[in-house]
């Protein structure tokens, strides 16, 4: 029995784990790889965030350059027709119209584009448009990216119902 214990001890002393040097090299390699991956991801993330913020800032500045007037407003047969004249150097790429009635308000979005120094007529049709609205609020939008528009709420104009023919 004593002889078996000696053999077991010899076997256990022969079976060692990896050397401390190899363990240190492996751990250092793993750490360097993890840090490199985090740095690459961080650069991509911050770059993407900066690009989005730049686009939004440019769009906000574009909103400051919008200048327009309502040339006419007419309600006829369930359709509201608004004439808009762009007096600025910035195109208006979309609009939100808030039709305000005595008992409700209805927002309607259109994709009409009015270029710089251009004039156009916007037709607003809706099943809810059965009567002339008390007033209409107009909010232009500028394009930030494909399918993304920023409303220029600081450029909101209101047409009172009494001005709608």
Short mmCIF file of N, CA and C in Angstrom, two decimals:
data_model
loop_
_atom_site.label_atom_id
_atom_site.label_comp_id
_atom_site.label_asym_id
_atom_site.label_seq_id
_atom_site.Cartn_x
_atom_site.Cartn_y
_atom_site.Cartn_z
N UNK A 1 0.82 -1.18 0.00
CA UNK A 1 0.00 0.00 0.00
C UNK A 1 0.87 1.25 0.00
N UNK A 2 1.93 1.20 0.76
CA UNK A 2 2.85 2.31 0.82
C UNK A 2 3.49 2.56 -0.54
N UNK A 3 3.75 1.48 -1.22
CA UNK A 3 4.34 1.57 -2.54
C UNK A 3 3.39 2.28 -3.52
N UNK A 4 2.09 2.00 -3.41
CA UNK A 4 1.09 2.64 -4.28
C UNK A 4 1.01 4.13 -4.00
N UNK A 5 1.11 4.52 -2.72
CA UNK A 5 1.08 5.95 -2.37
C UNK A 5 2.26 6.70 -2.97
N UNK A 6 3.41 6.07 -2.97
CA UNK A 6 4.59 6.71 -3.56
C UNK A 6 4.41 6.91 -5.05
N UNK A 7 3.85 5.91 -5.72
CA UNK A 7 3.61 6.02 -7.16
C UNK A 7 2.62 7.15 -7.46
N UNK A 8 1.59 7.26 -6.62
CA UNK A 8 0.58 8.32 -6.81
C UNK A 8 1.21 9.69 -6.64
N UNK A 9 2.07 9.82 -5.64
CA UNK A 9 2.72 11.10 -5.40
C UNK A 9 3.62 11.47 -6.57
N UNK A 10 4.35 10.48 -7.10
CA UNK A 10 5.22 10.74 -8.23
C UNK A 10 4.40 11.18 -9.45
N UNK A 11 3.27 10.50 -9.66
CA UNK A 11 2.40 10.86 -10.78
C UNK A 11 1.86 12.29 -10.62
N UNK A 12 1.46 12.62 -9.42
CA UNK A 12 0.92 13.96 -9.16
C UNK A 12 1.99 15.03 -9.33
N UNK A 13 3.20 14.73 -8.93
CA UNK A 13 4.26 15.72 -9.08
C UNK A 13 4.66 15.86 -10.54
N UNK A 14 4.50 14.81 -11.33
CA UNK A 14 4.80 14.88 -12.75
C UNK A 14 3.73 15.65 -13.51
N UNK A 15 2.48 15.55 -13.10
CA UNK A 15 1.38 16.24 -13.77
C UNK A 15 1.29 17.65 -13.20
N UNK A 16 1.75 18.58 -13.98
CA UNK A 16 1.67 19.97 -13.57
C UNK A 16 0.79 20.71 -14.55
N UNK A 17 0.32 21.88 -14.14
CA UNK A 17 -0.44 22.74 -15.04
C UNK A 17 0.52 23.46 -15.96
N UNK A 18 0.00 24.44 -16.68
CA UNK A 18 0.88 25.20 -17.56
C UNK A 18 1.82 26.04 -16.71
N UNK A 19 2.94 26.34 -17.27
CA UNK A 19 3.93 27.10 -16.50
C UNK A 19 3.45 28.53 -16.28
N UNK A 20 3.90 29.17 -15.25
CA UNK A 20 3.49 30.55 -14.98
C UNK A 20 3.85 31.50 -16.12
N UNK A 21 4.93 31.24 -16.81
CA UNK A 21 5.33 32.10 -17.93
C UNK A 21 4.32 32.02 -19.07
N UNK A 22 3.91 30.82 -19.42
CA UNK A 22 2.92 30.64 -20.50
C UNK A 22 1.58 31.24 -20.08
N UNK A 23 1.20 31.05 -18.83
CA UNK A 23 -0.06 31.61 -18.34
C UNK A 23 -0.04 33.14 -18.43
N UNK A 24 1.08 33.73 -18.07
CA UNK A 24 1.21 35.20 -18.14
C UNK A 24 1.13 35.68 -19.58
N UNK A 25 1.79 34.99 -20.50
CA UNK A 25 1.75 35.37 -21.92
C UNK A 25 0.33 35.26 -22.46
N UNK A 26 -0.37 34.18 -22.15
CA UNK A 26 -1.75 34.00 -22.62
C UNK A 26 -2.67 35.07 -22.05
N UNK A 27 -2.55 35.35 -20.78
CA UNK A 27 -3.39 36.37 -20.14
C UNK A 27 -3.11 37.75 -20.73
N UNK A 28 -1.85 38.06 -20.96
CA UNK A 28 -1.49 39.35 -21.56
C UNK A 28 -2.05 39.45 -22.98
N UNK A 29 -1.94 38.40 -23.76
CA UNK A 29 -2.47 38.40 -25.13
C UNK A 29 -3.98 38.58 -25.15
N UNK A 30 -4.68 37.91 -24.26
CA UNK A 30 -6.13 38.05 -24.17
C UNK A 30 -6.51 39.49 -23.80
N UNK A 31 -5.80 40.06 -22.84
CA UNK A 31 -6.09 41.43 -22.40
C UNK A 31 -5.84 42.44 -23.52
N UNK A 32 -4.73 42.30 -24.22
CA UNK A 32 -4.42 43.22 -25.33
C UNK A 32 -5.48 43.10 -26.42
N UNK A 33 -5.92 41.91 -26.74
CA UNK A 33 -6.97 41.71 -27.75
C UNK A 33 -8.28 42.36 -27.31
N UNK A 34 -8.65 42.16 -26.06
CA UNK A 34 -9.90 42.76 -25.55
C UNK A 34 -9.84 44.28 -25.60
N UNK A 35 -8.72 44.85 -25.19
CA UNK A 35 -8.56 46.32 -25.22
C UNK A 35 -8.62 46.83 -26.66
N UNK A 36 -7.98 46.13 -27.58
CA UNK A 36 -8.01 46.55 -28.99
C UNK A 36 -9.43 46.54 -29.54
N UNK A 37 -10.20 45.50 -29.22
CA UNK A 37 -11.59 45.43 -29.68
C UNK A 37 -12.42 46.57 -29.11
N UNK A 38 -12.22 46.89 -27.84
CA UNK A 38 -12.97 47.98 -27.22
C UNK A 38 -12.60 49.32 -27.85
N UNK A 39 -11.34 49.53 -28.15
CA UNK A 39 -10.91 50.79 -28.79
C UNK A 39 -11.51 50.92 -30.18
N UNK A 40 -11.49 49.86 -30.97
CA UNK A 40 -12.07 49.91 -32.32
C UNK A 40 -13.56 50.19 -32.25
N UNK A 41 -14.27 49.51 -31.37
CA UNK A 41 -15.71 49.74 -31.21
C UNK A 41 -15.97 51.17 -30.74
N UNK A 42 -15.20 51.64 -29.79
CA UNK A 42 -15.39 53.00 -29.26
C UNK A 42 -15.19 54.07 -30.31
N UNK A 43 -14.18 53.90 -31.17
CA UNK A 43 -13.95 54.88 -32.24
C UNK A 43 -15.12 54.89 -33.22
N UNK A 44 -15.61 53.72 -33.59
CA UNK A 44 -16.74 53.66 -34.52
C UNK A 44 -17.99 54.27 -33.89
N UNK A 45 -18.22 53.98 -32.63
CA UNK A 45 -19.40 54.49 -31.94
C UNK A 45 -19.35 56.02 -31.82
N UNK A 46 -18.23 56.55 -31.37
CA UNK A 46 -18.14 58.00 -31.21
C UNK A 46 -18.16 58.71 -32.56
N UNK A 47 -17.56 58.10 -33.58
CA UNK A 47 -17.60 58.70 -34.92
C UNK A 47 -19.01 58.77 -35.46
N UNK A 48 -19.77 57.70 -35.28
CA UNK A 48 -21.16 57.66 -35.75
C UNK A 48 -22.01 58.68 -34.98
N UNK A 49 -21.82 58.76 -33.68
CA UNK A 49 -22.57 59.71 -32.87
C UNK A 49 -22.24 61.14 -33.28
N UNK A 50 -20.97 61.41 -33.53
CA UNK A 50 -20.56 62.76 -33.95
C UNK A 50 -21.18 63.12 -35.30
N UNK A 51 -21.24 62.17 -36.22
CA UNK A 51 -21.85 62.44 -37.53
C UNK A 51 -23.33 62.76 -37.39
N UNK A 52 -24.03 62.01 -36.55
CA UNK A 52 -25.46 62.27 -36.34
C UNK A 52 -25.67 63.65 -35.72
N UNK A 53 -24.85 63.99 -34.75
CA UNK A 53 -24.98 65.30 -34.10
C UNK A 53 -24.67 66.43 -35.08
N UNK A 54 -23.69 66.21 -35.94
CA UNK A 54 -23.35 67.22 -36.95
C UNK A 54 -24.52 67.43 -37.91
N UNK A 55 -25.14 66.34 -38.34
CA UNK A 55 -26.28 66.45 -39.26
C UNK A 55 -27.44 67.19 -38.60
N UNK A 56 -27.71 66.89 -37.33
CA UNK A 56 -28.80 67.58 -36.62
C UNK A 56 -28.49 69.06 -36.42
N UNK A 57 -27.24 69.38 -36.11
CA UNK A 57 -26.84 70.78 -35.93
C UNK A 57 -26.97 71.54 -37.24
N UNK A 58 -26.55 70.92 -38.34
CA UNK A 58 -26.69 71.57 -39.65
C UNK A 58 -28.15 71.79 -40.00
N UNK A 59 -29.00 70.83 -39.66
CA UNK A 59 -30.43 70.97 -39.93
C UNK A 59 -31.03 72.10 -39.09
N UNK A 60 -30.60 72.20 -37.83
CA UNK A 60 -31.10 73.30 -36.98
C UNK A 60 -30.67 74.65 -37.54
N UNK A 61 -29.44 74.72 -38.03
CA UNK A 61 -28.98 75.97 -38.65
C UNK A 61 -29.76 76.26 -39.93
N UNK A 62 -30.09 75.21 -40.67
CA UNK A 62 -30.90 75.39 -41.88
C UNK A 62 -32.27 75.96 -41.53
N UNK A 63 -32.81 75.56 -40.40
CA UNK A 63 -34.11 76.08 -39.97
C UNK A 63 -34.05 77.60 -39.78
N UNK A 64 -32.91 78.09 -39.34
CA UNK A 64 -32.77 79.53 -39.14
C UNK A 64 -32.81 80.29 -40.46
N UNK A 65 -32.46 79.62 -41.55
CA UNK A 65 -32.41 80.27 -42.87
C UNK A 65 -33.73 80.18 -43.63
N UNK A 66 -34.74 79.59 -43.02
CA UNK A 66 -36.04 79.49 -43.70
C UNK A 66 -36.80 80.79 -43.51
N UNK A 67 -37.32 81.26 -44.62
CA UNK A 67 -38.15 82.47 -44.60
C UNK A 67 -39.25 82.26 -45.65
N UNK A 68 -40.50 82.29 -45.22
CA UNK A 68 -41.59 82.05 -46.17
C UNK A 68 -42.83 82.82 -45.75
N UNK A 69 -43.74 82.97 -46.70
CA UNK A 69 -45.02 83.61 -46.42
C UNK A 69 -46.14 82.76 -47.01
N UNK A 70 -47.33 82.97 -46.48
CA UNK A 70 -48.52 82.32 -47.02
C UNK A 70 -49.16 83.34 -47.96
N UNK A 71 -49.20 83.01 -49.25
CA UNK A 71 -49.72 83.96 -50.24
C UNK A 71 -51.23 83.90 -50.38
N UNK A 72 -51.80 82.71 -50.19
CA UNK A 72 -53.26 82.59 -50.23
C UNK A 72 -53.71 81.33 -49.50
N UNK A 73 -54.97 81.33 -49.11
CA UNK A 73 -55.56 80.18 -48.43
C UNK A 73 -57.01 80.08 -48.87
N UNK A 74 -57.38 78.87 -49.34
CA UNK A 74 -58.74 78.69 -49.85
C UNK A 74 -59.26 77.32 -49.42
N UNK A 75 -60.52 77.29 -48.99
CA UNK A 75 -61.18 76.04 -48.63
C UNK A 75 -62.28 75.79 -49.64
N UNK A 76 -62.22 74.61 -50.27
CA UNK A 76 -63.22 74.31 -51.29
C UNK A 76 -63.46 72.81 -51.35
N UNK A 77 -64.69 72.40 -51.14
CA UNK A 77 -65.08 71.00 -51.33
C UNK A 77 -64.26 70.00 -50.54
N UNK A 78 -64.01 70.24 -49.27
CA UNK A 78 -63.25 69.29 -48.46
C UNK A 78 -61.76 69.33 -48.71
N UNK A 79 -61.29 70.37 -49.37
CA UNK A 79 -59.87 70.51 -49.67
C UNK A 79 -59.42 71.90 -49.25
N UNK A 80 -58.27 71.96 -48.57
CA UNK A 80 -57.68 73.23 -48.18
C UNK A 80 -56.48 73.46 -49.09
N UNK A 81 -56.45 74.61 -49.74
CA UNK A 81 -55.37 74.93 -50.67
C UNK A 81 -54.61 76.13 -50.10
N UNK A 82 -53.31 75.94 -49.89
CA UNK A 82 -52.46 77.00 -49.36
C UNK A 82 -51.37 77.34 -50.35
N UNK A 83 -51.21 78.63 -50.63
CA UNK A 83 -50.10 79.09 -51.46
C UNK A 83 -48.95 79.50 -50.56
N UNK A 84 -47.78 78.92 -50.77
CA UNK A 84 -46.61 79.23 -49.95
C UNK A 84 -45.48 79.75 -50.82
N UNK A 85 -44.84 80.81 -50.38
CA UNK A 85 -43.72 81.39 -51.11
C UNK A 85 -42.47 81.32 -50.24
N UNK A 86 -41.46 80.63 -50.74
CA UNK A 86 -40.19 80.51 -50.03
C UNK A 86 -39.33 81.71 -50.40
N UNK A 87 -39.04 82.55 -49.44
CA UNK A 87 -38.24 83.75 -49.68
C UNK A 87 -36.78 83.56 -49.28
N UNK A 88 -36.47 82.41 -48.73
CA UNK A 88 -35.11 82.16 -48.23
C UNK A 88 -34.27 81.33 -49.17
N UNK A 89 -33.05 81.06 -48.73
CA UNK A 89 -32.09 80.28 -49.51
C UNK A 89 -32.11 78.79 -49.13
N UNK A 90 -32.99 78.41 -48.23
CA UNK A 90 -33.08 77.03 -47.76
C UNK A 90 -34.37 76.40 -48.27
N UNK A 91 -34.27 75.20 -48.85
CA UNK A 91 -35.49 74.54 -49.31
C UNK A 91 -36.27 73.99 -48.11
N UNK A 92 -37.57 73.95 -48.26
CA UNK A 92 -38.45 73.36 -47.26
C UNK A 92 -38.86 72.00 -47.83
N UNK A 93 -38.48 70.93 -47.15
CA UNK A 93 -38.60 69.58 -47.72
C UNK A 93 -39.86 68.83 -47.34
N UNK A 94 -40.59 69.33 -46.38
CA UNK A 94 -41.82 68.69 -45.92
C UNK A 94 -42.53 69.67 -45.01
N UNK A 95 -43.80 69.38 -44.70
CA UNK A 95 -44.58 70.28 -43.85
C UNK A 95 -45.46 69.49 -42.89
N UNK A 96 -45.75 70.12 -41.76
CA UNK A 96 -46.78 69.64 -40.85
C UNK A 96 -47.81 70.76 -40.77
N UNK A 97 -49.05 70.42 -41.06
CA UNK A 97 -50.15 71.38 -40.97
C UNK A 97 -51.03 70.95 -39.81
N UNK A 98 -51.28 71.86 -38.89
CA UNK A 98 -52.20 71.57 -37.78
C UNK A 98 -53.50 72.30 -38.08
N UNK A 99 -54.53 71.53 -38.41
CA UNK A 99 -55.85 72.11 -38.68
C UNK A 99 -56.59 72.18 -37.35
N UNK A 100 -56.93 73.38 -36.94
CA UNK A 100 -57.55 73.58 -35.63
C UNK A 100 -59.02 73.94 -35.81
N UNK A 101 -59.87 73.08 -35.26
CA UNK A 101 -61.32 73.24 -35.31
C UNK A 101 -61.81 73.60 -33.90
N UNK A 102 -63.08 74.00 -33.76
CA UNK A 102 -63.58 74.35 -32.42
C UNK A 102 -63.47 73.21 -31.41
N UNK A 103 -63.62 71.96 -31.88
CA UNK A 103 -63.65 70.84 -30.94
C UNK A 103 -62.45 69.90 -31.04
N UNK A 104 -61.54 70.13 -31.98
CA UNK A 104 -60.39 69.24 -32.14
C UNK A 104 -59.30 69.90 -32.97
N UNK A 105 -58.16 69.24 -33.01
CA UNK A 105 -57.04 69.66 -33.85
C UNK A 105 -56.52 68.42 -34.57
N UNK A 106 -56.21 68.58 -35.84
CA UNK A 106 -55.75 67.44 -36.63
C UNK A 106 -54.44 67.78 -37.32
N UNK A 107 -53.36 67.03 -37.00
CA UNK A 107 -52.10 67.25 -37.71
C UNK A 107 -52.08 66.47 -39.02
N UNK A 108 -51.60 67.10 -40.07
CA UNK A 108 -51.47 66.44 -41.37
C UNK A 108 -50.06 66.73 -41.89
N UNK A 109 -49.37 65.68 -42.31
CA UNK A 109 -48.02 65.84 -42.86
C UNK A 109 -48.07 65.69 -44.37
N UNK A 110 -47.30 66.52 -45.06
CA UNK A 110 -47.18 66.41 -46.51
C UNK A 110 -45.70 66.38 -46.88
N UNK A 111 -45.41 65.87 -48.05
CA UNK A 111 -44.03 65.80 -48.53
C UNK A 111 -43.78 66.78 -49.66
N UNK A 112 -44.50 67.89 -49.67
CA UNK A 112 -44.26 68.91 -50.68
C UNK A 112 -42.90 69.54 -50.45
N UNK A 113 -42.13 69.71 -51.52
CA UNK A 113 -40.83 70.37 -51.44
C UNK A 113 -40.96 71.72 -52.14
N UNK A 114 -40.56 72.77 -51.43
CA UNK A 114 -40.53 74.10 -52.03
C UNK A 114 -39.09 74.58 -51.96
N UNK A 115 -38.48 74.72 -53.13
CA UNK A 115 -37.07 75.10 -53.21
C UNK A 115 -36.84 76.55 -52.84
N UNK A 116 -35.57 76.93 -52.76
CA UNK A 116 -35.23 78.32 -52.43
C UNK A 116 -35.83 79.28 -53.46
N UNK A 117 -36.38 80.37 -52.98
CA UNK A 117 -36.96 81.43 -53.81
C UNK A 117 -38.03 80.90 -54.76
N UNK A 118 -38.75 79.88 -54.34
CA UNK A 118 -39.77 79.25 -55.18
C UNK A 118 -41.14 79.45 -54.52
N UNK A 119 -42.18 79.25 -55.31
CA UNK A 119 -43.54 79.38 -54.81
C UNK A 119 -44.33 78.15 -55.26
N UNK A 120 -45.17 77.64 -54.38
CA UNK A 120 -45.94 76.45 -54.72
C UNK A 120 -47.27 76.47 -53.97
N UNK A 121 -48.15 75.62 -54.45
CA UNK A 121 -49.47 75.49 -53.85
C UNK A 121 -49.55 74.11 -53.21
N UNK A 122 -49.99 74.05 -51.96
CA UNK A 122 -50.10 72.79 -51.23
C UNK A 122 -51.57 72.46 -51.05
N UNK A 123 -51.96 71.28 -51.53
CA UNK A 123 -53.34 70.82 -51.38
C UNK A 123 -53.41 69.88 -50.19
N UNK A 124 -54.29 70.20 -49.26
CA UNK A 124 -54.46 69.36 -48.07
C UNK A 124 -55.84 68.73 -48.14
N UNK A 125 -55.85 67.40 -48.21
CA UNK A 125 -57.11 66.66 -48.26
C UNK A 125 -57.15 65.68 -47.09
N UNK A 126 -58.32 65.57 -46.48
CA UNK A 126 -58.49 64.65 -45.36
C UNK A 126 -59.98 64.36 -45.20
N UNK A 127 -60.32 63.15 -44.81
CA UNK A 127 -61.74 62.84 -44.55
C UNK A 127 -62.30 63.71 -43.41
N UNK A 128 -61.43 64.17 -42.53
CA UNK A 128 -61.85 65.00 -41.40
C UNK A 128 -62.13 66.45 -41.82
N UNK A 129 -61.71 66.80 -43.01
CA UNK A 129 -61.80 68.19 -43.47
C UNK A 129 -63.17 68.44 -44.11
N UNK A 130 -64.20 68.46 -43.27
CA UNK A 130 -65.56 68.68 -43.75
C UNK A 130 -66.01 70.13 -43.59
N UNK A 131 -65.26 70.88 -42.81
CA UNK A 131 -65.58 72.29 -42.61
C UNK A 131 -64.30 73.11 -42.61
N UNK A 132 -64.44 74.40 -42.81
CA UNK A 132 -63.28 75.29 -42.81
C UNK A 132 -62.70 75.36 -41.40
N UNK A 133 -61.38 75.17 -41.26
CA UNK A 133 -60.78 75.23 -39.92
C UNK A 133 -60.77 76.66 -39.37
N UNK A 134 -60.76 76.76 -38.02
CA UNK A 134 -60.67 78.06 -37.37
C UNK A 134 -59.31 78.70 -37.61
N UNK A 135 -58.28 77.86 -37.63
CA UNK A 135 -56.95 78.33 -37.99
C UNK A 135 -56.10 77.15 -38.42
N UNK A 136 -55.02 77.47 -39.13
CA UNK A 136 -54.10 76.46 -39.63
C UNK A 136 -52.69 76.88 -39.24
N UNK A 137 -51.99 75.99 -38.54
CA UNK A 137 -50.58 76.23 -38.21
C UNK A 137 -49.72 75.48 -39.22
N UNK A 138 -48.69 76.15 -39.70
CA UNK A 138 -47.81 75.57 -40.72
C UNK A 138 -46.41 75.47 -40.13
N UNK A 139 -45.85 74.26 -40.13
CA UNK A 139 -44.49 74.05 -39.64
C UNK A 139 -43.68 73.40 -40.76
N UNK A 140 -42.69 74.10 -41.32
CA UNK A 140 -41.85 73.48 -42.35
C UNK A 140 -40.84 72.52 -41.72
N UNK A 141 -40.37 71.59 -42.54
CA UNK A 141 -39.35 70.64 -42.10
C UNK A 141 -38.19 70.67 -43.08
N UNK A 142 -36.98 70.41 -42.58
CA UNK A 142 -35.81 70.27 -43.44
C UNK A 142 -35.32 68.83 -43.35
N UNK A 143 -34.73 68.37 -44.44
CA UNK A 143 -34.26 66.99 -44.52
C UNK A 143 -32.91 66.86 -43.82
N UNK A 144 -32.82 65.88 -42.91
CA UNK A 144 -31.58 65.61 -42.19
C UNK A 144 -30.83 64.47 -42.88
N UNK A 145 -31.56 63.41 -43.20
CA UNK A 145 -31.00 62.24 -43.87
C UNK A 145 -32.14 61.60 -44.65
N UNK A 146 -31.85 60.52 -45.34
CA UNK A 146 -32.88 59.85 -46.13
C UNK A 146 -34.06 59.45 -45.24
N UNK A 147 -35.21 60.05 -45.48
CA UNK A 147 -36.41 59.73 -44.72
C UNK A 147 -36.49 60.36 -43.33
N UNK A 148 -35.51 61.19 -42.98
CA UNK A 148 -35.49 61.83 -41.66
C UNK A 148 -35.60 63.35 -41.84
N UNK A 149 -36.63 63.93 -41.22
CA UNK A 149 -36.89 65.37 -41.35
C UNK A 149 -36.94 66.01 -39.97
N UNK A 150 -36.42 67.23 -39.88
CA UNK A 150 -36.45 67.98 -38.62
C UNK A 150 -37.48 69.10 -38.74
N UNK A 151 -38.50 69.12 -37.86
CA UNK A 151 -39.48 70.21 -37.90
C UNK A 151 -38.85 71.51 -37.39
N UNK A 152 -39.07 72.58 -38.13
CA UNK A 152 -38.55 73.90 -37.75
C UNK A 152 -39.65 74.64 -37.00
N UNK A 153 -39.83 74.29 -35.74
CA UNK A 153 -40.93 74.85 -34.95
C UNK A 153 -40.77 76.35 -34.73
N UNK A 154 -39.54 76.85 -34.83
CA UNK A 154 -39.33 78.29 -34.67
C UNK A 154 -39.80 79.08 -35.89
N UNK A 155 -40.16 78.38 -36.96
CA UNK A 155 -40.63 79.03 -38.19
C UNK A 155 -42.13 78.78 -38.42
N UNK A 156 -42.84 78.48 -37.36
CA UNK A 156 -44.27 78.19 -37.48
C UNK A 156 -45.04 79.47 -37.86
N UNK A 157 -45.96 79.32 -38.81
CA UNK A 157 -46.84 80.42 -39.21
C UNK A 157 -48.27 79.96 -38.98
N UNK A 158 -49.16 80.90 -38.69
CA UNK A 158 -50.57 80.58 -38.45
C UNK A 158 -51.45 81.41 -39.38
N UNK A 159 -52.40 80.72 -40.01
CA UNK A 159 -53.39 81.39 -40.86
C UNK A 159 -54.72 81.29 -40.12
N UNK A 160 -55.30 82.42 -39.84
CA UNK A 160 -56.58 82.45 -39.14
C UNK A 160 -57.70 82.09 -40.11
N UNK A 161 -58.76 81.49 -39.59
CA UNK A 161 -59.89 81.07 -40.42
C UNK A 161 -60.50 82.20 -41.21
N UNK A 162 -60.47 83.42 -40.67
CA UNK A 162 -61.04 84.57 -41.37
C UNK A 162 -60.25 84.91 -42.63
N UNK A 163 -58.99 84.47 -42.73
CA UNK A 163 -58.16 84.74 -43.91
C UNK A 163 -58.30 83.65 -44.97
N UNK A 164 -59.01 82.57 -44.63
CA UNK A 164 -59.21 81.47 -45.57
C UNK A 164 -60.47 81.75 -46.38
N UNK A 165 -60.30 81.84 -47.70
CA UNK A 165 -61.44 82.15 -48.58
C UNK A 165 -62.30 80.93 -48.78
#
